[in-house]
CSV table of C-alpha atoms in Angstrom, one decimal:
chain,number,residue,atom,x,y,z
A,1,UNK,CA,61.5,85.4,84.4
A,2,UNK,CA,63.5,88.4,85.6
A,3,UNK,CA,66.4,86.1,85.3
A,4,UNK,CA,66.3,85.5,81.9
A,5,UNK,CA,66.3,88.8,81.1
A,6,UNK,CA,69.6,89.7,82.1
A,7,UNK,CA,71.9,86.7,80.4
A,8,UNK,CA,75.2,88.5,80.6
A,9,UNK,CA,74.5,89.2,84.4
A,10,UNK,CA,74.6,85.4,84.7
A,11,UNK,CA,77.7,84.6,82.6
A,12,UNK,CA,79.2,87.6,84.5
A,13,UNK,CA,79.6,85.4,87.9
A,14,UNK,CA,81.8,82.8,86.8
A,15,UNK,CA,84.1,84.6,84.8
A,16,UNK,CA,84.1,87.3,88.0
A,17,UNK,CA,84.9,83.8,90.3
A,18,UNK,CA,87.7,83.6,88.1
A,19,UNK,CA,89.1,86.5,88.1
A,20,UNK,CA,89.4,86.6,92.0
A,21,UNK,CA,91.0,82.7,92.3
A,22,UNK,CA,93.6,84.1,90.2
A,23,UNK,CA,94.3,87.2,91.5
A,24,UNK,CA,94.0,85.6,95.2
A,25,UNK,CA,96.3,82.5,94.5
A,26,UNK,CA,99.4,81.9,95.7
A,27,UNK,CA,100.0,79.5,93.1
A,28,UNK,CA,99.0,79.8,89.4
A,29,UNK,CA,97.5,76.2,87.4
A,30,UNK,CA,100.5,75.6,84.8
A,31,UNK,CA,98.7,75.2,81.3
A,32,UNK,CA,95.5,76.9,82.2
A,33,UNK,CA,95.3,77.7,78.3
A,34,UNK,CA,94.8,73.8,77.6
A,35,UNK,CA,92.2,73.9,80.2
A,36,UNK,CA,90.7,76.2,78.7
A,37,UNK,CA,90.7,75.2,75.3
A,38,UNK,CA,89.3,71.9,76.3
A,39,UNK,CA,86.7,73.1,78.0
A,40,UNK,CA,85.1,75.3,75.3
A,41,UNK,CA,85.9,72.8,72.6
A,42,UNK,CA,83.2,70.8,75.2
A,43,UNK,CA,81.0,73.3,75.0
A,44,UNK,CA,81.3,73.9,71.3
A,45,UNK,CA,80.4,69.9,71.0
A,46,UNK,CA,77.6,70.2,73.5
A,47,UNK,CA,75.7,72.8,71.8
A,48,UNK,CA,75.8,71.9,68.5
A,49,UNK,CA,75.2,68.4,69.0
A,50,UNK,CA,71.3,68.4,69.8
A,51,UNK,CA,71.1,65.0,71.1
A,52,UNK,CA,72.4,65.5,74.2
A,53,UNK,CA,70.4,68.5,75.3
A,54,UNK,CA,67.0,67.4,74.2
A,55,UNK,CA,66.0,66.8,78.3
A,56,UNK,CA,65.8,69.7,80.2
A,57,UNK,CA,68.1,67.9,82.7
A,58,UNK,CA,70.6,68.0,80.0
A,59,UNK,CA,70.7,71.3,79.9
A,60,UNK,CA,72.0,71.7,83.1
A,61,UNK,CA,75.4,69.8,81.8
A,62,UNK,CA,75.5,72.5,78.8
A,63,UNK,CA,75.3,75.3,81.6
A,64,UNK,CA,77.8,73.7,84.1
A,65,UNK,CA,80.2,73.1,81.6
A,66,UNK,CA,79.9,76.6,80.2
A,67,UNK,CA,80.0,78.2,83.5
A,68,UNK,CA,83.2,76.4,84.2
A,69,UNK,CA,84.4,77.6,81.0
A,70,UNK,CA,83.9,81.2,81.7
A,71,UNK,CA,85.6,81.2,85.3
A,72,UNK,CA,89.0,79.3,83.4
A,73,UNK,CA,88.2,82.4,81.0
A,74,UNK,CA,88.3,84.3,83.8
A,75,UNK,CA,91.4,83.0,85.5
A,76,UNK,CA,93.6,82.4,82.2
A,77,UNK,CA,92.7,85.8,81.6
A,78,UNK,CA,94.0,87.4,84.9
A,79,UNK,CA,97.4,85.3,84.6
A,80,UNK,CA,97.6,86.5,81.4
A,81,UNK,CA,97.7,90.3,82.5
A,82,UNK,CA,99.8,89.5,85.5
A,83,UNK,CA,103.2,91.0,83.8
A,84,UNK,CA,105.4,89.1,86.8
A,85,UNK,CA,105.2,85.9,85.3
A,86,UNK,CA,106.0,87.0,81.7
A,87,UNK,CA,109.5,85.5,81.2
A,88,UNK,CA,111.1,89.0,79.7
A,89,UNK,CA,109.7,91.0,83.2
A,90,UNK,CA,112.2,93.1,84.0
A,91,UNK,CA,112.9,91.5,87.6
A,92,UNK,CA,114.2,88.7,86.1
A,93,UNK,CA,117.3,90.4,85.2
A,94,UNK,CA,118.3,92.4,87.9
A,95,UNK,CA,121.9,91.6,88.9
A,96,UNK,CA,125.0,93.1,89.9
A,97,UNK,CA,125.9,93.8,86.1
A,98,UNK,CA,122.6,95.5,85.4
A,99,UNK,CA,122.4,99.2,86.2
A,100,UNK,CA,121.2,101.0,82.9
A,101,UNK,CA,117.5,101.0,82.3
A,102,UNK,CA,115.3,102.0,79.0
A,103,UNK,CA,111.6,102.4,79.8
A,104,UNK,CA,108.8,104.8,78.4
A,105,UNK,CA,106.6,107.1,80.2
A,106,UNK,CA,102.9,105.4,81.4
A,107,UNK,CA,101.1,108.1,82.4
A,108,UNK,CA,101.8,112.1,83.0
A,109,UNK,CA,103.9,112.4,86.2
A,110,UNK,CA,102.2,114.0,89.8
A,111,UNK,CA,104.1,116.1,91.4
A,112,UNK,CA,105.3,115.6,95.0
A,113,UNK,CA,107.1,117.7,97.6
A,114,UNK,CA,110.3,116.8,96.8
A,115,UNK,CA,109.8,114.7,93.4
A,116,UNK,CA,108.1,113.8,90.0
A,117,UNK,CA,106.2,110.8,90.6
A,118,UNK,CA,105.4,108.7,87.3
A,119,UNK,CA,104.9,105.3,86.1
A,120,UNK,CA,107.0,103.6,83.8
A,121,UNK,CA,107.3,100.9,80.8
A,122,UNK,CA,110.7,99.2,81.6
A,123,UNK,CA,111.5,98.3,78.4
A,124,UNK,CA,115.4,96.9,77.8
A,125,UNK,CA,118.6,96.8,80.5
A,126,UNK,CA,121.5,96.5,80.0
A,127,UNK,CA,123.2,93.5,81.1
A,128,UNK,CA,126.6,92.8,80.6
A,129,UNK,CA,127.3,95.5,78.0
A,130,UNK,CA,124.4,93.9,76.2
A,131,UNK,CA,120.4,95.3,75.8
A,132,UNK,CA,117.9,93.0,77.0
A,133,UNK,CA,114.4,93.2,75.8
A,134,UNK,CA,111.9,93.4,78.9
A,135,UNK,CA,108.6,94.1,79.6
A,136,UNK,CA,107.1,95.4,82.9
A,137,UNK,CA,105.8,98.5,85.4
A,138,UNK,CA,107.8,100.0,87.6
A,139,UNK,CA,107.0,103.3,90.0
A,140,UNK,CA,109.8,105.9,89.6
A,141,UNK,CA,110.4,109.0,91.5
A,142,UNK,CA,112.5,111.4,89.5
A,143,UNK,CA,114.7,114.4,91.1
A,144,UNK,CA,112.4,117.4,91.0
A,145,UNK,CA,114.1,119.9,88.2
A,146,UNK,CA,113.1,121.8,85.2
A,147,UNK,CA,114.5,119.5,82.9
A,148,UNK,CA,112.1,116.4,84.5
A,149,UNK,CA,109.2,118.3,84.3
A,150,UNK,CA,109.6,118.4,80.6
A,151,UNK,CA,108.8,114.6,80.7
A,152,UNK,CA,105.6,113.4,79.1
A,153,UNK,CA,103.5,110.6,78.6
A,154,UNK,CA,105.1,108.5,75.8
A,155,UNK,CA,108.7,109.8,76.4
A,156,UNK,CA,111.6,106.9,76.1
A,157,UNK,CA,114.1,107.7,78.5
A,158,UNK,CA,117.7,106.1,79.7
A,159,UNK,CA,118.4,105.7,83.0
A,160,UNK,CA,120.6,104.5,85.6
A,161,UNK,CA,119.3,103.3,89.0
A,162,UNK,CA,118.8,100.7,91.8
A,163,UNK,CA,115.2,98.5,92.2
A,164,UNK,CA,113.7,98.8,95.7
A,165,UNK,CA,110.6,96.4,96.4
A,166,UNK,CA,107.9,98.2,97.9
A,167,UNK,CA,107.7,97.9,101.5
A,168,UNK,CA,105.2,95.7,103.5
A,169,UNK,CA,102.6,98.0,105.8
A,170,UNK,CA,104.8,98.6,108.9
A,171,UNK,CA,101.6,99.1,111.2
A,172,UNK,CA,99.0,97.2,112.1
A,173,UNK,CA,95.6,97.8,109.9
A,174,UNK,CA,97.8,100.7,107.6
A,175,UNK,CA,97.0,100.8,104.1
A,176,UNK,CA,98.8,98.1,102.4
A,177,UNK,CA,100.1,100.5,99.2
A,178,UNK,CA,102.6,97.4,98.4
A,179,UNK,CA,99.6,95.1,97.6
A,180,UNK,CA,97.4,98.5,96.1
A,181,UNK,CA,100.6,98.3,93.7
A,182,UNK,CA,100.3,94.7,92.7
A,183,UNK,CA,97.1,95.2,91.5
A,184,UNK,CA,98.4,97.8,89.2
A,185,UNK,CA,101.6,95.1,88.1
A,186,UNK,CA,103.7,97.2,89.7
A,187,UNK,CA,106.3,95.6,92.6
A,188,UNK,CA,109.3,97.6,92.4
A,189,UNK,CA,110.1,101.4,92.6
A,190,UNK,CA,113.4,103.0,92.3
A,191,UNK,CA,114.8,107.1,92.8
A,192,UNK,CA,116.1,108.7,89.8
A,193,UNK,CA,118.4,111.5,90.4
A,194,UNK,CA,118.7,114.2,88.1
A,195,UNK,CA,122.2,114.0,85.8
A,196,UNK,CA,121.4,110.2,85.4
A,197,UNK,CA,118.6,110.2,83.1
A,198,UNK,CA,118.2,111.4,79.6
A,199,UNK,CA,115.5,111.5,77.0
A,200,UNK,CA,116.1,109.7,73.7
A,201,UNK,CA,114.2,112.0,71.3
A,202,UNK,CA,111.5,108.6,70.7
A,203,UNK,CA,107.9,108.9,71.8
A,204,UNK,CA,106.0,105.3,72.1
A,205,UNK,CA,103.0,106.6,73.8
A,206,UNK,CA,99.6,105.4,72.5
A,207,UNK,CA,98.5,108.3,69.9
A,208,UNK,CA,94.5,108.5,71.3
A,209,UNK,CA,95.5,108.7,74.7
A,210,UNK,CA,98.7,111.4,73.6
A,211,UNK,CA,96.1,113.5,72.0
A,212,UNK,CA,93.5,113.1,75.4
A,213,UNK,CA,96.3,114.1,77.3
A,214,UNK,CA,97.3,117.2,75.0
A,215,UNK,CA,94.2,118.6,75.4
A,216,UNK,CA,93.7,118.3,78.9
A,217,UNK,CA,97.1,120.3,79.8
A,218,UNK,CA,95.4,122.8,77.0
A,219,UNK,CA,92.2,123.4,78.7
A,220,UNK,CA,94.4,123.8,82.2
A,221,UNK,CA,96.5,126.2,80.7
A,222,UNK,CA,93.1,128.4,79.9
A,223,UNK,CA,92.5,127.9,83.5
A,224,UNK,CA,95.6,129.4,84.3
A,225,UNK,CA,95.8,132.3,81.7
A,226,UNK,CA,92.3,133.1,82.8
A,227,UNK,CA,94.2,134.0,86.5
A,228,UNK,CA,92.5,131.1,88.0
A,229,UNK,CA,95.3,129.3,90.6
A,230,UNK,CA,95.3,128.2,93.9
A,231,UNK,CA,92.7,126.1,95.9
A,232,UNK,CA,90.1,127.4,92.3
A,233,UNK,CA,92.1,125.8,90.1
A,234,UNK,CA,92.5,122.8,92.2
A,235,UNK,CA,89.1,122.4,92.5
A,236,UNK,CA,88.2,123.3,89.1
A,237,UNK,CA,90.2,121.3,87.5
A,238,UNK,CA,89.1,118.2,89.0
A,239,UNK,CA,85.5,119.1,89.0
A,240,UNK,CA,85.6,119.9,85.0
A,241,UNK,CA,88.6,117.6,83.5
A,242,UNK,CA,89.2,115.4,86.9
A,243,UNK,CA,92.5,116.9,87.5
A,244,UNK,CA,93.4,116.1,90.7
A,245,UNK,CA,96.7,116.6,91.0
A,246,UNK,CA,96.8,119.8,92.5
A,247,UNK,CA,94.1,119.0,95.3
A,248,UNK,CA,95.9,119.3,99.2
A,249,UNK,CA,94.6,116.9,101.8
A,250,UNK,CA,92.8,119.8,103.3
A,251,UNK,CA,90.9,120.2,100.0
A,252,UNK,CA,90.1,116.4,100.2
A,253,UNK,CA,89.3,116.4,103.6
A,254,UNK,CA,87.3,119.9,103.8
A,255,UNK,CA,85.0,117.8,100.8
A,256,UNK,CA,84.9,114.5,102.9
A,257,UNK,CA,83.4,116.1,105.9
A,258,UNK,CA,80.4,118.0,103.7
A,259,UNK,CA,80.1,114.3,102.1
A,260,UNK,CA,80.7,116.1,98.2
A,261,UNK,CA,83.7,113.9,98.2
A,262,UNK,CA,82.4,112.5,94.9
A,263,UNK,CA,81.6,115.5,93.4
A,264,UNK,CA,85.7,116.4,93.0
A,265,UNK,CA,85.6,113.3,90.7
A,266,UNK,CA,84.9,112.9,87.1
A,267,UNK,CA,82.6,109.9,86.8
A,268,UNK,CA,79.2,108.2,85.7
A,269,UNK,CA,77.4,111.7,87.3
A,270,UNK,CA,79.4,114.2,84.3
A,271,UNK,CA,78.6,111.6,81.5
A,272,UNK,CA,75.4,111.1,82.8
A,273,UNK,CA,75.0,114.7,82.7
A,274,UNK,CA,76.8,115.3,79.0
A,275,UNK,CA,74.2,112.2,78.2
A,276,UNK,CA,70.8,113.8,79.1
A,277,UNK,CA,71.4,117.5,77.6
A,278,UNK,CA,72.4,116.5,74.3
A,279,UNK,CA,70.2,113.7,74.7
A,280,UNK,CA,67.1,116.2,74.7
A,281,UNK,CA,69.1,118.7,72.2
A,282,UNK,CA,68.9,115.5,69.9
A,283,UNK,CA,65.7,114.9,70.1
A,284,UNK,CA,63.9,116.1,67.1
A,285,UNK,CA,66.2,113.8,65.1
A,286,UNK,CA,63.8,111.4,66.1
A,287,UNK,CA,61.2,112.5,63.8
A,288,UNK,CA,63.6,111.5,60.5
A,289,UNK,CA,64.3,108.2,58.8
A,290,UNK,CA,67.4,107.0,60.3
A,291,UNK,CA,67.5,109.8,62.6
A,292,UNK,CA,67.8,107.8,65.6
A,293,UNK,CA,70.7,106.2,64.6
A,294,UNK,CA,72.9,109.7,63.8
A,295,UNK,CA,71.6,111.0,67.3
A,296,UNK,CA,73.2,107.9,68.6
A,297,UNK,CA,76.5,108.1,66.3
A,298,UNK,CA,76.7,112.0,68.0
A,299,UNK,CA,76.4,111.1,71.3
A,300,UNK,CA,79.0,108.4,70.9
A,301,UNK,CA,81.2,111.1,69.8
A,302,UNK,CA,80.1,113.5,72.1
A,303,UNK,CA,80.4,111.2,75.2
A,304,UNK,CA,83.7,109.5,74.3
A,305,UNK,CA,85.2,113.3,73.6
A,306,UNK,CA,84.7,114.4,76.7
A,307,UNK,CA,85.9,111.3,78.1
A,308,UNK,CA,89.2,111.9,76.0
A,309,UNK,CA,89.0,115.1,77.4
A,310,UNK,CA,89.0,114.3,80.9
A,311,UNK,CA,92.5,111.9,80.2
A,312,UNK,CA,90.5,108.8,79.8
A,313,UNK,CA,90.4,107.8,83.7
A,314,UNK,CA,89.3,104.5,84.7
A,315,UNK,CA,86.1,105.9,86.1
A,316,UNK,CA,85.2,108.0,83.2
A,317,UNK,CA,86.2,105.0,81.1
A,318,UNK,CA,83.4,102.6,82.9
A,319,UNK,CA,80.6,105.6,82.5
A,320,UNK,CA,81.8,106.0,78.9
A,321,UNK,CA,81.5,102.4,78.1
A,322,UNK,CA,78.0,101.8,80.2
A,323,UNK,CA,76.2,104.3,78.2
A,324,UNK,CA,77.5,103.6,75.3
A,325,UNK,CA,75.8,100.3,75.4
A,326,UNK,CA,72.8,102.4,76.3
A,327,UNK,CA,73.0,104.8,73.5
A,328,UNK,CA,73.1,101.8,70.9
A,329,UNK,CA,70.5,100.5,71.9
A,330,UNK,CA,68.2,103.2,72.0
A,331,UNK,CA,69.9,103.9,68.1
A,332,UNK,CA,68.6,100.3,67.2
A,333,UNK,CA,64.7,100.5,69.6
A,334,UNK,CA,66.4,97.2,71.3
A,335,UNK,CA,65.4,96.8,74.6
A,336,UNK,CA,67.8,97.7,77.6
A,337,UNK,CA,67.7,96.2,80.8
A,338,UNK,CA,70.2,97.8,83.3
A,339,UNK,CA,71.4,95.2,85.2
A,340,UNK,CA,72.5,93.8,81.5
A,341,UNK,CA,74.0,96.6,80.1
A,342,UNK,CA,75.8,97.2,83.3
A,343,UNK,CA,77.0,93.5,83.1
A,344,UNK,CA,78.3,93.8,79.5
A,345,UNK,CA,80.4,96.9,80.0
A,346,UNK,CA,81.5,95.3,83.5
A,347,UNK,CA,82.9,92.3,81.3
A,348,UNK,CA,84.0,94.4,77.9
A,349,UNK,CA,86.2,96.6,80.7
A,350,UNK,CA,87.9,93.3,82.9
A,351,UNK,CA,88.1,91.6,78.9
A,352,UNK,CA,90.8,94.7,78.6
A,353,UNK,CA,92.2,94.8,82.1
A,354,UNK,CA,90.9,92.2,84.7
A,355,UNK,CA,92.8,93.8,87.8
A,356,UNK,CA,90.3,96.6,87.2
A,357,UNK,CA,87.8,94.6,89.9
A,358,UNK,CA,90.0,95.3,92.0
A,359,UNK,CA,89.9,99.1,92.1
A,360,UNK,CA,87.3,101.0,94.7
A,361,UNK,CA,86.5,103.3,92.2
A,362,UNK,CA,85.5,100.2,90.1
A,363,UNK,CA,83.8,98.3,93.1
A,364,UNK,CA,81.6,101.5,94.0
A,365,UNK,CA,81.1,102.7,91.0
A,366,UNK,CA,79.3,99.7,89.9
A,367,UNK,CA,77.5,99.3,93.5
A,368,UNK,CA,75.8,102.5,93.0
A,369,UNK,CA,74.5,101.9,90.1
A,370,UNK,CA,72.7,98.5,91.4
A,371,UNK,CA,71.8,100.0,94.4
């Protein structure tokens, strides 16, 4: 009984299987797509036609064959979003001849000792006097000066430079940070020094998450006209907007060993949080025609702003998305069952970017929630 209430949970586990073959395979199934196309087409067939599932053993074909469907799904999906087999990735055209680089700014750089560190869209080289379209991630560190710090997310810049693959662990049981990469589609990092680069005046970046990030450097320059620096703003930051760039290992440490290490991040706990009070500020909308429905359309609003607010991080993103599915339904008096609604947004997020499983963050978030 209690398993028929939570449907997506069910289809979640095959495409899931799926998602791990692929990202654990050494080799990838050429024409997965016709595999997978077959397979539903099956499907398609069985369920319509009624013949063949009028025994309940018969249903048990229907199920198999969709199960299998969803963990191809799963799989064709994963290869899909893996950017090193994309015939325009970047690495494919690495040579002697090619030493000039185009790419666009991921993500807002994090400052190191000695560097900018940032994530980067290569998007052309030049080959041969020529410009190559590309595609693919690469991790760039970028001389520490004035001018790179002027760098934002969206930027196009030019670039000259030499690919480095990222090292294999060099001690036993050390963090592998060459495989953490992968998982991002990221296998190659490079130095940039400074006189070698130069913007190009173009901005490519995503306009939602431009504006997210606009006002996140706007509510951390408050901080700091307010005189708040130092170990406060670190702390503030991340606690309010999950700005964690400023945090010191003694920060992250002195918060380990009190066991508030989660607290420093923005998650399910702020939503959940931003959820309830407006929740209960909402409530006497519930006495109107329709009024359950706009109380929902303003939490949406309200959630997902703060969430653009915070820079849209992946585990803001999952809390945004989980009760979001929650706040619909209460809009529409359906029934929610958690372990569904936390499948659904499971699958709508991997639907977007199945390497997301692979993240702790993801893992634990999604744990604690069950648990």
């Amino acid at each position: 009984m209690f398993w028929s209430q939570i449907p997506f949970f069910r289809l979640l586990i095959p495409f899931l299987a799926g998602v791990f073959i692929a990202i654990y395979s050494d080799s990838f199934l050429p024409h997965s797509e016709i595999v997978l196309i077959c397979l539903l087409a099956f499907v398609l067939l069985l369920s319509t036609v009624k013949v063949l599932l009028k025994s309940y053993a018969n249903n048990y074909i229907f199920g198999f064959f969709l199960n299998l469907s969803l963990l191809a799904g799963g799989y064709h999906l994963t290869i899909l979003n893996t950017e090193k087999l994309d015939e325009k990735h970047y690495t494919k055209f690495l040579d002697a001849d090619a030493r000039y680089f185009y790419a666009k700014v991921n993500q807002p750089y994090l400052e190191k000792d000695k560097s900018l560190k940032l994530v980067m869209q290569v998007l052309g080289v030049k080959q041969n006097d020529q410009w190559i379209t590309t595609k693919g991630k690469a991790m760039f560190y970028f001389e520490k000066t004035e001018e790179a710090r002027k760098i934002k997310y969206g930027d196009c810049i030019v670039f000259r430079t030499h690919f480095k693959e990222v090292p294999f662990p060099q001690n036993p049981s050390e963090f592998n940070y060459k495989r953490f990469l992968s998982f991002h589609n990221i296998t190659r990092q490079a130095y940039v020094k400074s006189g070698e680069w130069k913007f190009t005046g173009t901005n490519m970046g995503n306009s939602v998450l431009r504006t997210s990030y606009s006002l996140r450097d706007h509510l951390l320059s408050i901080l700091h006209r307010n005189n708040i620096s130092g170990d406060e703003f670190a702390v503030g930051s991340a606690l309010i907007l999950g700005y964690e760039d400023q945090l010191d290992q003694d920060i992250i440490s002195a918060y380990a060993s009190s066991g508030a290490l989660h607290v420093r991040s923005v998650s399910g706990l702020h939503v959940g949080i931003i959820y309830i009070v407006f929740n209960f500020l909402f409530l006497f909308l519930d006495k109107f025609n329709r009024g359950k429905i706009i109380k929902a359309a303003l939490l949406l609003l309200i959630v997902w702003f703060y969430a653009t607010l915070t820079g849209l991080s992946p585990s803001v993103l999952r809390a945004a998305t989980m009760f979001s599915f929650i706040i619909i339904a209460n809009g529409f008096n359906y029934y929610t069952n958690i372990f569904n609604t936390l499948a659904v947004s499971c699958f709508v997020l991997l639907l977007v970017d199945p390497y997301m499983i692979m993240e702790a963050g993801f893992q634990l978030s999604y744990l604690a929630v069950l648990g």
